[in-house]
Short mmCIF file of C-alpha atoms in Angstrom, two decimals:
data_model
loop_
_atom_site.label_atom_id
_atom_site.label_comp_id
_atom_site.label_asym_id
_atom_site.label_seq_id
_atom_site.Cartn_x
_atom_site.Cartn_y
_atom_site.Cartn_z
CA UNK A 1179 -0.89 -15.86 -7.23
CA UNK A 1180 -2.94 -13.78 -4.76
CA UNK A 1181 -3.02 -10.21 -3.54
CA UNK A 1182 -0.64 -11.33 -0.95
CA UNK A 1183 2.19 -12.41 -3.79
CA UNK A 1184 1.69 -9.50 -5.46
CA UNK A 1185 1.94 -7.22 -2.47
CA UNK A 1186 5.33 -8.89 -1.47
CA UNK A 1187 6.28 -8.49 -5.23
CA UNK A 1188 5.76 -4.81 -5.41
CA UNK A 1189 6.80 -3.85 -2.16
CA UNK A 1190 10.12 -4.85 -2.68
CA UNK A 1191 10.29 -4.18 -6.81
CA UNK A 1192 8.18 -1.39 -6.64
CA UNK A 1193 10.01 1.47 -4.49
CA UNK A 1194 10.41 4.76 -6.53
CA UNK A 1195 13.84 5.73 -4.79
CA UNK A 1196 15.52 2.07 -3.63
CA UNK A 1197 16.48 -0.36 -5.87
CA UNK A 1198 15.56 -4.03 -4.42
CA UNK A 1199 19.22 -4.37 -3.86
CA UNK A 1200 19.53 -1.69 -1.27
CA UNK A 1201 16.05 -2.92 0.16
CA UNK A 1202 17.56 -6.04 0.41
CA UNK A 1203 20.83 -4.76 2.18
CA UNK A 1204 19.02 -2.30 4.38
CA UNK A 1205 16.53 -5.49 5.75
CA UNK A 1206 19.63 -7.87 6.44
CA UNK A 1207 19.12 -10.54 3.69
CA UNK A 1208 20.76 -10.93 0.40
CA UNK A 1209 19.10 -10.00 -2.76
CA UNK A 1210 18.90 -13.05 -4.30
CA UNK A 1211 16.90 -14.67 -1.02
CA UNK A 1212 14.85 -11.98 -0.42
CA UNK A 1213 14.23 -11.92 -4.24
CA UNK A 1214 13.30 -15.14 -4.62
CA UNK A 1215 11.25 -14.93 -1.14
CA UNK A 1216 8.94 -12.65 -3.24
CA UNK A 1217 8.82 -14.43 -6.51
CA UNK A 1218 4.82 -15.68 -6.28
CA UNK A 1219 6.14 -18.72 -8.49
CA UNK A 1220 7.82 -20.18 -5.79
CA UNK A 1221 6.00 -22.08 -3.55
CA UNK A 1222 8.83 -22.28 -0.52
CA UNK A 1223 10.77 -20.20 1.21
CA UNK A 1224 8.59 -17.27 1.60
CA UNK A 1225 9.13 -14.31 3.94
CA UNK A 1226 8.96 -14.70 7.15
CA UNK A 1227 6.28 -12.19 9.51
CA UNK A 1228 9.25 -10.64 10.63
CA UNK A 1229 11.16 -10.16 7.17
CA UNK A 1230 7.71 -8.91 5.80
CA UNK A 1231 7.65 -6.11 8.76
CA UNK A 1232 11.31 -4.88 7.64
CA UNK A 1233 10.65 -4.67 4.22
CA UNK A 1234 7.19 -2.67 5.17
CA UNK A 1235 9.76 -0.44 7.49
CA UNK A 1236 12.20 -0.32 5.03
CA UNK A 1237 9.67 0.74 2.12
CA UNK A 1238 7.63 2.91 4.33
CA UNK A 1239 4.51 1.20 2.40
CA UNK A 1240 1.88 -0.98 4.16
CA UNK A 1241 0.93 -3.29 0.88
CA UNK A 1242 1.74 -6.35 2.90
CA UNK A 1243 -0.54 -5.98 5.89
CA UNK A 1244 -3.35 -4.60 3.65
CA UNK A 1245 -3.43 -7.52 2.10
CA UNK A 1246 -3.19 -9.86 5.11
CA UNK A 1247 -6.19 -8.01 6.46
CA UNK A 1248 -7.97 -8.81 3.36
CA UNK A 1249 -7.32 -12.45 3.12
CA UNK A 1250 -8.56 -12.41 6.42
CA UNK A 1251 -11.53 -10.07 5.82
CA UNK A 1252 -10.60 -7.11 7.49
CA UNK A 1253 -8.97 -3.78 6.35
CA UNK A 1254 -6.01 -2.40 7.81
CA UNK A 1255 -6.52 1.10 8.41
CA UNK A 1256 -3.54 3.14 9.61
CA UNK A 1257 -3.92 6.40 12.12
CA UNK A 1258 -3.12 9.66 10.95
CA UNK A 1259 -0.27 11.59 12.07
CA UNK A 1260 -2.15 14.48 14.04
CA UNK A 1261 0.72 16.98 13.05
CA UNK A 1262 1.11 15.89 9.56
CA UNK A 1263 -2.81 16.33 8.43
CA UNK A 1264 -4.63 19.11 6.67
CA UNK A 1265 -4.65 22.52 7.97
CA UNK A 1266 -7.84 23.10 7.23
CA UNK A 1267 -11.32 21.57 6.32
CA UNK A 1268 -10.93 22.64 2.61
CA UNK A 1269 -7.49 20.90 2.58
CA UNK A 1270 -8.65 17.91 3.53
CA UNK A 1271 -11.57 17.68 1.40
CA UNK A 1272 -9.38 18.46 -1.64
CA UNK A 1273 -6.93 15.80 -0.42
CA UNK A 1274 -9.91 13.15 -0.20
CA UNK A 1275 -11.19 13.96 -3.64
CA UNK A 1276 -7.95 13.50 -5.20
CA UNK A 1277 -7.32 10.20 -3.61
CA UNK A 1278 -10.68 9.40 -4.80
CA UNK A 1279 -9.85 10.38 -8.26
CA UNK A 1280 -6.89 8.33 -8.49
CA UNK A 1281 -9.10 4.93 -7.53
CA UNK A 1282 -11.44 6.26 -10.80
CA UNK A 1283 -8.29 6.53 -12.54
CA UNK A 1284 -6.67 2.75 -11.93
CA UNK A 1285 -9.65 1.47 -12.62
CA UNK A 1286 -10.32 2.93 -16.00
CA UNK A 1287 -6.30 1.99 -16.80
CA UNK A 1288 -7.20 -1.61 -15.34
CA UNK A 1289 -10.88 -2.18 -17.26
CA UNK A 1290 -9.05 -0.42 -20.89
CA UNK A 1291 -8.45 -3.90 -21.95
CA UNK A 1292 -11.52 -5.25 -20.74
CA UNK A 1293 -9.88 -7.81 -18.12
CA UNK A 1294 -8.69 -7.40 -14.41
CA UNK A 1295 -4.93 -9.42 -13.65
CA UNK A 1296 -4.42 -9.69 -10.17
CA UNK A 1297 -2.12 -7.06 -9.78
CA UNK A 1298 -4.63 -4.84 -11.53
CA UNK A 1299 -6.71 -6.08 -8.29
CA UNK A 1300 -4.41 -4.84 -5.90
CA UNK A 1301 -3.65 -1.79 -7.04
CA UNK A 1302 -7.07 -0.97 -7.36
CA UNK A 1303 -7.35 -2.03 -4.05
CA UNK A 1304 -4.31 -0.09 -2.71
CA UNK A 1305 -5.89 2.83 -4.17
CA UNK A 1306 -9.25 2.56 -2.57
CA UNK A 1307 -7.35 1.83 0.89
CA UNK A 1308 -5.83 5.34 0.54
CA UNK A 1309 -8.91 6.55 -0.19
CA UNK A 1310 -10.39 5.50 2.52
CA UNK A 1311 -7.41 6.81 4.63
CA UNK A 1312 -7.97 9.89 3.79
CA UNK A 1313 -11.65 9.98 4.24
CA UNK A 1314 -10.82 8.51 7.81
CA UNK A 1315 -8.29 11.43 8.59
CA UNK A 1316 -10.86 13.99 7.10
CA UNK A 1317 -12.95 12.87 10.02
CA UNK A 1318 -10.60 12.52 12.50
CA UNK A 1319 -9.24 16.25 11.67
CA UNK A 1320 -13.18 18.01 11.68
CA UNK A 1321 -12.55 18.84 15.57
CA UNK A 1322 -9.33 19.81 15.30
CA UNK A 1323 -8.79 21.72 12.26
CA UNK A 1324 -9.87 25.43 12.26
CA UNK A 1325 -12.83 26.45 9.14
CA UNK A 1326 -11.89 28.29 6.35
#
């Protein structure tokens, strides 16, 4: 299992308002093959680049390709919405910190046990990735976005 299995795993398990069922039915694919298209046990019949796209679509979540760019040594790094960022420079300071404080926070949850699984992994990595988001928006915004 890999950051990849687990990302496939979670994005379509993981959803706070879908059930994998209506992920499943929104994609085109039955539950049980797309749910045994994430199981990380199986070693077959694994989503396709396509399927993996929908369910990213579907989710609204980008677990998948983050972790494609990592096995491949990279980051995936999405672009801001310019109408959706901060409104100002405080705003998007305060929204950096508190992505920052939630990596600080899945780490201390994923070291309380003294061990790191491989899903601990990726959501500390998931959480650094937003972090990083934000810190990349925070710069994009600085010539846009009026002082306090």
């Amino acid at each position: 299992m890999d950051q990849l299995d687990v990302a496939n795993h979670s994005t379509l398990h993981a959803h706070p308002d879908l059930s994998a069922e209506e992920i499943a039915a929104r994609i085109g694919v039955g539950y049980a093959v797309l749910n045994n298209k994430v199981n990380w046990a199986a070693d077959q019949n694994k989503l396709s680049q396509r399927e993996a796209i929908s369910l990213q679509l579907v989710t609204n979540t980008r677990d998948i390709i983050s972790a494609e760019c990592q096995i491949l040594g990279g980051r995936y790094v999405r672009d801001s919405d310019q109408e959706g960022g901060a409104r100002n420079i405080a705003e998007a300071v305060l929204i950096a910190a508190a992505e920052n404080g939630d990596v600080a926070r899945v780490i201390q949850d994923a070291l309380s046990d003294g061990r790191l699984t491989a899903r601990e992994h990726a959501r500390i990595r998931g959480e650094v990735d937003d972090a990083v988001d934000a810190l990349n928006q925070l710069l994009r915004a600085l010539p846009r976005i009026e002082s306090v």
